[in-house]
Amino acid sequence: MHLMLKLLRELMTQRRLIWELGKADFRKRFVGSYFGIVWMFIQPIATVLVYFFVFQIGMKSTPPVPDAPYVIWLIPGIIPWFFFSDAISGLTGTMSEYSYLVKKMAFPVELLPAIKLLSCFFVHFCFIVIMLVVFLISGYIPEPSWIQIIYYSFAAGVLSLGLGYLTSAVNVFFKDMSQIVSIALQFGMWLVPIMYWEGLFTTDHPWMELVFKLNPFYYIVTGYRDSMLMGDFFFERPLNTLYFWGFALILCYVGLKVFMKLRPHFSDVL
């Protein structure tokens, strides 16, 4: 816990630096691109459209989800995954991307994953705005539970940061880590009921519900849908909440421990 408290103090002390470098990282993504920030949305929106045509248009006889149009059900599940996927991919390569800062002895290297995560949060915020607009246009009335999106975004950020500390540190010495992460994310998208309704499995196999819930990202996806569609609050799932935060904090500790252990050797390898 000492490591985590020390990191928290460092993040608070250097919050202005993190904010400025996070904004710079966000802008850097689109330098030299003619359409700039527009490219950030093309692939995710195209993904949503593909699944819309496959499941809602192509499979009319077998509605994939109950009580909601498929796209309205899909968006709150896939938006946090876009954030998590973007964050983990970016965090994994952070040390190599900012090698010129890593080699500066005076720079607090442990801030770099937080800076990259903040940059991903800016992108995520844009998608949240799009989600809210889609819901309003579709006739949904804002509910108090919608404010929980802030909480679940924070939870997704903590989970991403913990895993990101681990993968970014290992990637310095094992360059294949970025490829492994990329493949794992492709499989991971299907291990959580993002594209499909979990009832397709749990109705005939009740034990699958436990399998889904053991995945910490299930808590995030379910939380977004609870907030936007069901009007439920996170404290209505106390066991899931305790499990998620226990998992996330342990992951943060392990990831930070490995990061700080390997940190003295970063500059030698980079």
PDB file of C-alpha atoms in Angstrom:
ATOM      1  CA  MET A   1       0.000   0.000   0.000  1.00  0.00           C
ATOM      2  CA  HIS A   2       2.938   2.304   0.623  1.00  0.00           C
ATOM      3  CA  LEU A   3       3.809   2.293  -3.091  1.00  0.00           C
ATOM      4  CA  MET A   4       0.265   3.159  -4.089  1.00  0.00           C
ATOM      5  CA  LEU A   5      -0.043   5.965  -1.555  1.00  0.00           C
ATOM      6  CA  LYS A   6       3.313   7.351  -2.687  1.00  0.00           C
ATOM      7  CA  LEU A   7       2.147   7.278  -6.311  1.00  0.00           C
ATOM      8  CA  LEU A   8      -1.125   8.973  -5.377  1.00  0.00           C
ATOM      9  CA  ARG A   9       0.759  11.791  -3.644  1.00  0.00           C
ATOM     10  CA  GLU A  10       3.022  12.143  -6.667  1.00  0.00           C
ATOM     11  CA  LEU A  11       0.044  12.321  -9.014  1.00  0.00           C
ATOM     12  CA  MET A  12      -1.581  15.011  -6.899  1.00  0.00           C
ATOM     13  CA  THR A  13       1.641  17.007  -6.581  1.00  0.00           C
ATOM     14  CA  GLN A  14       2.353  16.861 -10.315  1.00  0.00           C
ATOM     15  CA  ARG A  15      -1.269  17.188 -11.489  1.00  0.00           C
ATOM     16  CA  ARG A  16      -0.550  20.373 -13.474  1.00  0.00           C
ATOM     17  CA  LEU A  17       2.334  18.721 -15.329  1.00  0.00           C
ATOM     18  CA  ILE A  18       0.204  15.625 -16.010  1.00  0.00           C
ATOM     19  CA  TRP A  19      -2.616  17.795 -17.342  1.00  0.00           C
ATOM     20  CA  GLU A  20      -0.382  19.730 -19.735  1.00  0.00           C
ATOM     21  CA  LEU A  21       1.469  16.656 -21.013  1.00  0.00           C
ATOM     22  CA  GLY A  22      -1.817  14.770 -21.342  1.00  0.00           C
ATOM     23  CA  LYS A  23      -3.228  17.510 -23.552  1.00  0.00           C
ATOM     24  CA  ALA A  24      -0.017  17.551 -25.572  1.00  0.00           C
ATOM     25  CA  ASP A  25      -0.218  13.773 -26.058  1.00  0.00           C
ATOM     26  CA  PHE A  26      -3.835  14.072 -27.211  1.00  0.00           C
ATOM     27  CA  ARG A  27      -2.933  16.760 -29.778  1.00  0.00           C
ATOM     28  CA  LYS A  28       0.113  14.794 -30.942  1.00  0.00           C
ATOM     29  CA  ARG A  29      -2.102  11.954 -32.149  1.00  0.00           C
ATOM     30  CA  PHE A  30      -3.432  14.085 -34.978  1.00  0.00           C
ATOM     31  CA  VAL A  31      -0.388  16.106 -35.999  1.00  0.00           C
ATOM     32  CA  GLY A  32       0.023  15.945 -39.772  1.00  0.00           C
ATOM     33  CA  SER A  33      -3.405  14.378 -40.313  1.00  0.00           C
ATOM     34  CA  TYR A  34      -5.602  16.276 -42.759  1.00  0.00           C
ATOM     35  CA  PHE A  35      -8.860  15.356 -41.054  1.00  0.00           C
ATOM     36  CA  GLY A  36      -7.311  15.474 -37.582  1.00  0.00           C
ATOM     37  CA  ILE A  37      -9.564  14.291 -34.780  1.00  0.00           C
ATOM     38  CA  VAL A  38     -12.171  12.937 -37.209  1.00  0.00           C
ATOM     39  CA  TRP A  39     -10.060   9.806 -37.763  1.00  0.00           C
ATOM     40  CA  MET A  40     -10.379   8.999 -34.071  1.00  0.00           C
ATOM     41  CA  PHE A  41     -14.090   8.303 -34.527  1.00  0.00           C
ATOM     42  CA  ILE A  42     -14.160   6.584 -37.916  1.00  0.00           C
ATOM     43  CA  GLN A  43     -13.127   3.070 -36.846  1.00  0.00           C
ATOM     44  CA  PRO A  44     -15.321   2.883 -33.697  1.00  0.00           C
ATOM     45  CA  ILE A  45     -18.370   4.249 -35.519  1.00  0.00           C
ATOM     46  CA  ALA A  46     -17.741   1.851 -38.399  1.00  0.00           C
ATOM     47  CA  THR A  47     -17.576  -1.016 -35.883  1.00  0.00           C
ATOM     48  CA  VAL A  48     -20.927  -0.051 -34.374  1.00  0.00           C
ATOM     49  CA  LEU A  49     -22.504   0.204 -37.844  1.00  0.00           C
ATOM     50  CA  VAL A  50     -21.206  -3.227 -38.853  1.00  0.00           C
ATOM     51  CA  TYR A  51     -22.757  -4.894 -35.813  1.00  0.00           C
ATOM     52  CA  PHE A  52     -25.952  -2.903 -36.307  1.00  0.00           C
ATOM     53  CA  PHE A  53     -26.394  -4.243 -39.842  1.00  0.00           C
ATOM     54  CA  VAL A  54     -25.390  -7.792 -38.890  1.00  0.00           C
ATOM     55  CA  PHE A  55     -27.532  -8.204 -35.772  1.00  0.00           C
ATOM     56  CA  GLN A  56     -30.398  -5.735 -36.049  1.00  0.00           C
ATOM     57  CA  ILE A  57     -30.903  -5.712 -39.833  1.00  0.00           C
ATOM     58  CA  GLY A  58     -29.552  -9.107 -40.865  1.00  0.00           C
ATOM     59  CA  MET A  59     -30.952 -11.146 -37.942  1.00  0.00           C
ATOM     60  CA  LYS A  60     -34.435  -9.706 -37.574  1.00  0.00           C
ATOM     61  CA  SER A  61     -35.904 -13.082 -36.711  1.00  0.00           C
ATOM     62  CA  THR A  62     -33.628 -13.515 -33.678  1.00  0.00           C
ATOM     63  CA  PRO A  63     -33.390 -10.265 -31.702  1.00  0.00           C
ATOM     64  CA  PRO A  64     -30.011 -10.404 -29.920  1.00  0.00           C
ATOM     65  CA  VAL A  65     -31.030  -8.407 -26.825  1.00  0.00           C
ATOM     66  CA  PRO A  66     -34.259  -7.868 -24.878  1.00  0.00           C
ATOM     67  CA  ASP A  67     -36.162  -4.639 -24.207  1.00  0.00           C
ATOM     68  CA  ALA A  68     -33.993  -2.280 -26.313  1.00  0.00           C
ATOM     69  CA  PRO A  69     -32.879  -1.672 -29.912  1.00  0.00           C
ATOM     70  CA  TYR A  70     -29.580  -3.423 -30.476  1.00  0.00           C
ATOM     71  CA  VAL A  71     -27.574  -0.248 -31.174  1.00  0.00           C
ATOM     72  CA  ILE A  72     -28.900   1.454 -28.025  1.00  0.00           C
ATOM     73  CA  TRP A  73     -27.887  -1.638 -26.041  1.00  0.00           C
ATOM     74  CA  LEU A  74     -24.528  -1.972 -27.804  1.00  0.00           C
ATOM     75  CA  ILE A  75     -23.238   1.595 -27.418  1.00  0.00           C
ATOM     76  CA  PRO A  76     -22.979   1.691 -23.574  1.00  0.00           C
ATOM     77  CA  GLY A  77     -21.117  -1.624 -23.681  1.00  0.00           C
ATOM     78  CA  ILE A  78     -18.705  -0.933 -26.501  1.00  0.00           C
ATOM     79  CA  ILE A  79     -17.720   2.634 -25.540  1.00  0.00           C
ATOM     80  CA  PRO A  80     -15.927   1.602 -22.314  1.00  0.00           C
ATOM     81  CA  TRP A  81     -14.221  -1.189 -24.273  1.00  0.00           C
ATOM     82  CA  PHE A  82     -12.940   1.333 -26.839  1.00  0.00           C
ATOM     83  CA  PHE A  83     -11.491   3.310 -23.914  1.00  0.00           C
ATOM     84  CA  PHE A  84      -9.921   0.278 -22.233  1.00  0.00           C
ATOM     85  CA  SER A  85      -8.481  -1.046 -25.489  1.00  0.00           C
ATOM     86  CA  ASP A  86      -7.084   2.358 -26.463  1.00  0.00           C
ATOM     87  CA  ALA A  87      -5.621   2.866 -22.991  1.00  0.00           C
ATOM     88  CA  ILE A  88      -3.927  -0.538 -22.714  1.00  0.00           C
ATOM     89  CA  SER A  89      -2.479  -0.302 -26.223  1.00  0.00           C
ATOM     90  CA  GLY A  90      -1.160   3.194 -25.548  1.00  0.00           C
ATOM     91  CA  LEU A  91       0.143   2.479 -22.052  1.00  0.00           C
ATOM     92  CA  THR A  92       2.038  -0.613 -23.187  1.00  0.00           C
ATOM     93  CA  GLY A  93       4.230   1.414 -25.548  1.00  0.00           C
ATOM     94  CA  THR A  94       4.541   4.496 -23.332  1.00  0.00           C
ATOM     95  CA  MET A  95       8.138   3.954 -22.223  1.00  0.00           C
ATOM     96  CA  SER A  96       9.383   3.554 -25.780  1.00  0.00           C
ATOM     97  CA  GLU A  97       7.314   6.487 -27.028  1.00  0.00           C
ATOM     98  CA  TYR A  98       8.694   8.768 -24.323  1.00  0.00           C
ATOM     99  CA  SER A  99      12.188   7.279 -24.156  1.00  0.00           C
ATOM    100  CA  TYR A 100      13.692  10.789 -24.256  1.00  0.00           C
ATOM    101  CA  LEU A 101      11.963  11.540 -20.945  1.00  0.00           C
ATOM    102  CA  VAL A 102      12.780   8.140 -19.450  1.00  0.00           C
ATOM    103  CA  LYS A 103      16.482   8.832 -19.990  1.00  0.00           C
ATOM    104  CA  LYS A 104      16.253  12.085 -18.041  1.00  0.00           C
ATOM    105  CA  MET A 105      17.134  11.192 -14.492  1.00  0.00           C
ATOM    106  CA  ALA A 106      15.157  14.101 -13.029  1.00  0.00           C
ATOM    107  CA  PHE A 107      11.860  13.191 -14.699  1.00  0.00           C
ATOM    108  CA  PRO A 108       9.407  11.090 -12.620  1.00  0.00           C
ATOM    109  CA  VAL A 109       8.921   8.215 -15.054  1.00  0.00           C
ATOM    110  CA  GLU A 110       6.025   6.763 -13.069  1.00  0.00           C
ATOM    111  CA  LEU A 111       3.882   9.679 -14.281  1.00  0.00           C
ATOM    112  CA  LEU A 112       4.061   8.625 -17.934  1.00  0.00           C
ATOM    113  CA  PRO A 113       1.313   5.953 -17.764  1.00  0.00           C
ATOM    114  CA  ALA A 114      -0.975   8.472 -16.032  1.00  0.00           C
ATOM    115  CA  ILE A 115      -0.245  11.033 -18.765  1.00  0.00           C
ATOM    116  CA  LYS A 116      -1.110   8.538 -21.505  1.00  0.00           C
ATOM    117  CA  LEU A 117      -4.256   7.504 -19.630  1.00  0.00           C
ATOM    118  CA  LEU A 118      -5.379  11.138 -19.398  1.00  0.00           C
ATOM    119  CA  SER A 119      -4.947  11.486 -23.149  1.00  0.00           C
ATOM    120  CA  CYS A 120      -7.200   8.444 -23.626  1.00  0.00           C
ATOM    121  CA  PHE A 121      -9.739   9.983 -21.237  1.00  0.00           C
ATOM    122  CA  PHE A 122     -10.078  12.978 -23.558  1.00  0.00           C
ATOM    123  CA  VAL A 123     -11.042  10.606 -26.377  1.00  0.00           C
ATOM    124  CA  HIS A 124     -13.389   8.702 -24.078  1.00  0.00           C
ATOM    125  CA  PHE A 125     -15.119  11.916 -23.044  1.00  0.00           C
ATOM    126  CA  CYS A 126     -15.914  12.643 -26.696  1.00  0.00           C
ATOM    127  CA  PHE A 127     -17.517   9.207 -27.060  1.00  0.00           C
ATOM    128  CA  ILE A 128     -19.551   9.687 -23.896  1.00  0.00           C
ATOM    129  CA  VAL A 129     -20.944  12.910 -25.362  1.00  0.00           C
ATOM    130  CA  ILE A 130     -21.850  11.047 -28.563  1.00  0.00           C
ATOM    131  CA  MET A 131     -23.545   8.325 -26.509  1.00  0.00           C
ATOM    132  CA  LEU A 132     -25.630  10.859 -24.596  1.00  0.00           C
ATOM    133  CA  VAL A 133     -26.673  12.574 -27.825  1.00  0.00           C
ATOM    134  CA  VAL A 134     -27.712   9.241 -29.369  1.00  0.00           C
ATOM    135  CA  PHE A 135     -29.813   8.388 -26.307  1.00  0.00           C
ATOM    136  CA  LEU A 136     -31.503  11.794 -26.283  1.00  0.00           C
ATOM    137  CA  ILE A 137     -32.253  11.633 -30.006  1.00  0.00           C
ATOM    138  CA  SER A 138     -33.694   8.133 -29.478  1.00  0.00           C
ATOM    139  CA  GLY A 139     -36.187   9.520 -26.975  1.00  0.00           C
ATOM    140  CA  TYR A 140     -34.565   8.497 -23.700  1.00  0.00           C
ATOM    141  CA  ILE A 141     -35.107  10.886 -20.805  1.00  0.00           C
ATOM    142  CA  PRO A 142     -32.023  11.650 -18.661  1.00  0.00           C
ATOM    143  CA  GLU A 143     -32.046   9.799 -15.338  1.00  0.00           C
ATOM    144  CA  PRO A 144     -30.020  10.328 -12.139  1.00  0.00           C
ATOM    145  CA  SER A 145     -28.223   7.048 -12.821  1.00  0.00           C
ATOM    146  CA  TRP A 146     -26.574   8.570 -15.907  1.00  0.00           C
ATOM    147  CA  ILE A 147     -24.180  10.465 -13.638  1.00  0.00           C
ATOM    148  CA  GLN A 148     -22.641   7.116 -12.711  1.00  0.00           C
ATOM    149  CA  ILE A 149     -20.853   7.105 -16.055  1.00  0.00           C
ATOM    150  CA  ILE A 150     -18.257   9.274 -14.282  1.00  0.00           C
ATOM    151  CA  TYR A 151     -17.782   6.597 -11.619  1.00  0.00           C
ATOM    152  CA  TYR A 152     -17.550   3.705 -14.078  1.00  0.00           C
ATOM    153  CA  SER A 153     -15.146   5.672 -16.296  1.00  0.00           C
ATOM    154  CA  PHE A 154     -12.940   6.195 -13.255  1.00  0.00           C
ATOM    155  CA  ALA A 155     -13.160   2.479 -12.444  1.00  0.00           C
ATOM    156  CA  ALA A 156     -12.140   1.590 -16.016  1.00  0.00           C
ATOM    157  CA  GLY A 157      -9.247   4.038 -15.723  1.00  0.00           C
ATOM    158  CA  VAL A 158      -7.965   2.448 -12.509  1.00  0.00           C
ATOM    159  CA  LEU A 159      -8.128  -1.027 -14.052  1.00  0.00           C
ATOM    160  CA  SER A 160      -6.329   0.227 -17.171  1.00  0.00           C
ATOM    161  CA  LEU A 161      -3.641   1.995 -15.158  1.00  0.00           C
ATOM    162  CA  GLY A 162      -2.876  -1.059 -13.038  1.00  0.00           C
ATOM    163  CA  LEU A 163      -2.523  -3.316 -16.072  1.00  0.00           C
ATOM    164  CA  GLY A 164      -0.724  -0.557 -17.988  1.00  0.00           C
ATOM    165  CA  TYR A 165       2.027  -0.232 -15.375  1.00  0.00           C
ATOM    166  CA  LEU A 166       2.687  -3.944 -15.746  1.00  0.00           C
ATOM    167  CA  THR A 167       2.655  -4.134 -19.546  1.00  0.00           C
ATOM    168  CA  SER A 168       4.605  -0.897 -20.063  1.00  0.00           C
ATOM    169  CA  ALA A 169       7.407  -2.085 -17.798  1.00  0.00           C
ATOM    170  CA  VAL A 170       7.627  -5.546 -19.365  1.00  0.00           C
ATOM    171  CA  ASN A 171       7.468  -4.093 -22.894  1.00  0.00           C
ATOM    172  CA  VAL A 172      10.771  -2.265 -22.338  1.00  0.00           C
ATOM    173  CA  PHE A 173      12.577  -5.619 -22.069  1.00  0.00           C
ATOM    174  CA  PHE A 174      10.246  -7.837 -24.059  1.00  0.00           C
ATOM    175  CA  LYS A 175       9.204  -6.022 -27.241  1.00  0.00           C
ATOM    176  CA  ASP A 176       6.704  -8.716 -28.198  1.00  0.00           C
ATOM    177  CA  MET A 177       4.515  -7.628 -25.305  1.00  0.00           C
ATOM    178  CA  SER A 178       2.743  -5.046 -27.476  1.00  0.00           C
ATOM    179  CA  GLN A 179       1.806  -7.778 -29.989  1.00  0.00           C
ATOM    180  CA  ILE A 180       0.608 -10.060 -27.202  1.00  0.00           C
ATOM    181  CA  VAL A 181      -1.527  -7.242 -25.794  1.00  0.00           C
ATOM    182  CA  SER A 182      -3.012  -6.560 -29.237  1.00  0.00           C
ATOM    183  CA  ILE A 183      -4.023 -10.209 -29.692  1.00  0.00           C
ATOM    184  CA  ALA A 184      -5.328 -10.455 -26.115  1.00  0.00           C
ATOM    185  CA  LEU A 185      -7.540  -7.410 -26.675  1.00  0.00           C
ATOM    186  CA  GLN A 186      -9.031  -8.973 -29.797  1.00  0.00           C
ATOM    187  CA  PHE A 187      -9.976 -12.089 -27.823  1.00  0.00           C
ATOM    188  CA  GLY A 188     -10.909 -10.109 -24.727  1.00  0.00           C
ATOM    189  CA  MET A 189     -13.668  -8.260 -26.540  1.00  0.00           C
ATOM    190  CA  TRP A 190     -15.543 -11.552 -26.916  1.00  0.00           C
ATOM    191  CA  LEU A 191     -14.951 -12.744 -23.348  1.00  0.00           C
ATOM    192  CA  VAL A 192     -17.233  -9.968 -22.087  1.00  0.00           C
ATOM    193  CA  PRO A 193     -20.890  -9.716 -23.204  1.00  0.00           C
ATOM    194  CA  ILE A 194     -20.352  -6.569 -25.244  1.00  0.00           C
ATOM    195  CA  MET A 195     -21.579  -7.682 -28.666  1.00  0.00           C
ATOM    196  CA  TYR A 196     -24.000 -10.327 -27.439  1.00  0.00           C
ATOM    197  CA  TRP A 197     -26.556 -10.718 -24.671  1.00  0.00           C
ATOM    198  CA  GLU A 198     -25.183 -12.889 -21.855  1.00  0.00           C
ATOM    199  CA  GLY A 199     -28.573 -14.602 -21.527  1.00  0.00           C
ATOM    200  CA  LEU A 200     -27.791 -16.497 -24.731  1.00  0.00           C
ATOM    201  CA  PHE A 201     -25.329 -18.525 -22.602  1.00  0.00           C
ATOM    202  CA  THR A 202     -26.602 -18.263 -19.033  1.00  0.00           C
ATOM    203  CA  THR A 203     -30.173 -19.385 -19.830  1.00  0.00           C
ATOM    204  CA  ASP A 204     -29.043 -22.932 -20.626  1.00  0.00           C
ATOM    205  CA  HIS A 205     -25.814 -22.853 -18.632  1.00  0.00           C
ATOM    206  CA  PRO A 206     -26.325 -20.946 -15.332  1.00  0.00           C
ATOM    207  CA  TRP A 207     -22.702 -21.491 -14.315  1.00  0.00           C
ATOM    208  CA  MET A 208     -21.661 -19.183 -17.167  1.00  0.00           C
ATOM    209  CA  GLU A 209     -22.936 -16.232 -15.140  1.00  0.00           C
ATOM    210  CA  LEU A 210     -20.116 -16.762 -12.636  1.00  0.00           C
ATOM    211  CA  VAL A 211     -17.595 -17.053 -15.482  1.00  0.00           C
ATOM    212  CA  PHE A 212     -18.712 -13.684 -16.856  1.00  0.00           C
ATOM    213  CA  LYS A 213     -18.615 -12.016 -13.440  1.00  0.00           C
ATOM    214  CA  LEU A 214     -15.065 -13.207 -12.749  1.00  0.00           C
ATOM    215  CA  ASN A 215     -13.914 -10.956 -15.588  1.00  0.00           C
ATOM    216  CA  PRO A 216     -13.431  -7.521 -13.946  1.00  0.00           C
ATOM    217  CA  PHE A 217     -14.416  -5.716 -17.136  1.00  0.00           C
ATOM    218  CA  TYR A 218     -17.858  -7.307 -16.897  1.00  0.00           C
ATOM    219  CA  TYR A 219     -18.463  -4.914 -13.992  1.00  0.00           C
ATOM    220  CA  ILE A 220     -17.681  -1.917 -16.203  1.00  0.00           C
ATOM    221  CA  VAL A 221     -19.838  -2.999 -19.143  1.00  0.00           C
ATOM    222  CA  THR A 222     -22.754  -3.944 -16.900  1.00  0.00           C
ATOM    223  CA  GLY A 223     -22.353  -0.686 -15.015  1.00  0.00           C
ATOM    224  CA  TYR A 224     -22.585   1.435 -18.146  1.00  0.00           C
ATOM    225  CA  ARG A 225     -25.729  -0.415 -19.228  1.00  0.00           C
ATOM    226  CA  ASP A 226     -27.223  -0.266 -15.737  1.00  0.00           C
ATOM    227  CA  SER A 227     -26.637   3.483 -15.712  1.00  0.00           C
ATOM    228  CA  MET A 228     -27.943   4.281 -19.188  1.00  0.00           C
ATOM    229  CA  LEU A 229     -30.690   1.674 -19.682  1.00  0.00           C
ATOM    230  CA  MET A 230     -31.797   0.216 -16.359  1.00  0.00           C
ATOM    231  CA  GLY A 231     -31.536   3.160 -13.972  1.00  0.00           C
ATOM    232  CA  ASP A 232     -29.704   0.961 -11.446  1.00  0.00           C
ATOM    233  CA  PHE A 233     -26.940   2.191  -9.127  1.00  0.00           C
ATOM    234  CA  PHE A 234     -23.599   0.568  -8.359  1.00  0.00           C
ATOM    235  CA  PHE A 235     -24.439   0.010  -4.676  1.00  0.00           C
ATOM    236  CA  GLU A 236     -27.231  -2.323  -5.791  1.00  0.00           C
ATOM    237  CA  ARG A 237     -24.477  -4.787  -6.767  1.00  0.00           C
ATOM    238  CA  PRO A 238     -22.350  -4.740  -3.569  1.00  0.00           C
ATOM    239  CA  LEU A 239     -20.578  -8.074  -4.091  1.00  0.00           C
ATOM    240  CA  ASN A 240     -19.672  -7.223  -7.694  1.00  0.00           C
ATOM    241  CA  THR A 241     -18.409  -3.821  -6.569  1.00  0.00           C
ATOM    242  CA  LEU A 242     -16.253  -5.308  -3.787  1.00  0.00           C
ATOM    243  CA  TYR A 243     -14.846  -7.951  -6.130  1.00  0.00           C
ATOM    244  CA  PHE A 244     -14.000  -5.426  -8.826  1.00  0.00           C
ATOM    245  CA  TRP A 245     -12.219  -2.982  -6.522  1.00  0.00           C
ATOM    246  CA  GLY A 246     -10.373  -5.775  -4.767  1.00  0.00           C
ATOM    247  CA  PHE A 247      -9.155  -7.085  -8.130  1.00  0.00           C
ATOM    248  CA  ALA A 248      -8.331  -3.619  -9.492  1.00  0.00           C
ATOM    249  CA  LEU A 249      -6.354  -2.518  -6.426  1.00  0.00           C
ATOM    250  CA  ILE A 250      -4.374  -5.763  -6.294  1.00  0.00           C
ATOM    251  CA  LEU A 251      -3.618  -5.385 -10.001  1.00  0.00           C
ATOM    252  CA  CYS A 252      -2.495  -1.787  -9.397  1.00  0.00           C
ATOM    253  CA  TYR A 253      -0.196  -2.905  -6.596  1.00  0.00           C
ATOM    254  CA  VAL A 254       1.342  -5.743  -8.612  1.00  0.00           C
ATOM    255  CA  GLY A 255       1.706  -3.600 -11.722  1.00  0.00           C
ATOM    256  CA  LEU A 256       3.284  -0.721  -9.814  1.00  0.00           C
ATOM    257  CA  LYS A 257       5.574  -3.104  -7.895  1.00  0.00           C
ATOM    258  CA  VAL A 258       6.901  -4.604 -11.128  1.00  0.00           C
ATOM    259  CA  PHE A 259       7.221  -1.150 -12.704  1.00  0.00           C
ATOM    260  CA  MET A 260       9.266   0.266  -9.819  1.00  0.00           C
ATOM    261  CA  LYS A 261      11.409  -2.878  -9.687  1.00  0.00           C
ATOM    262  CA  LEU A 262      12.332  -2.605 -13.367  1.00  0.00           C
ATOM    263  CA  ARG A 263      12.425   1.194 -13.548  1.00  0.00           C
ATOM    264  CA  PRO A 264      16.173   1.607 -12.750  1.00  0.00           C
ATOM    265  CA  HIS A 265      17.014  -0.412 -15.880  1.00  0.00           C
ATOM    266  CA  PHE A 266      14.731   1.390 -18.349  1.00  0.00           C
ATOM    267  CA  SER A 267      17.320   3.898 -19.553  1.00  0.00           C
ATOM    268  CA  ASP A 268      19.919   1.158 -20.112  1.00  0.00           C
ATOM    269  CA  VAL A 269      17.625  -0.768 -22.455  1.00  0.00           C
ATOM    270  CA  LEU A 270      15.961   2.165 -24.215  1.00  0.00           C
TER     271      LEU A 270
END
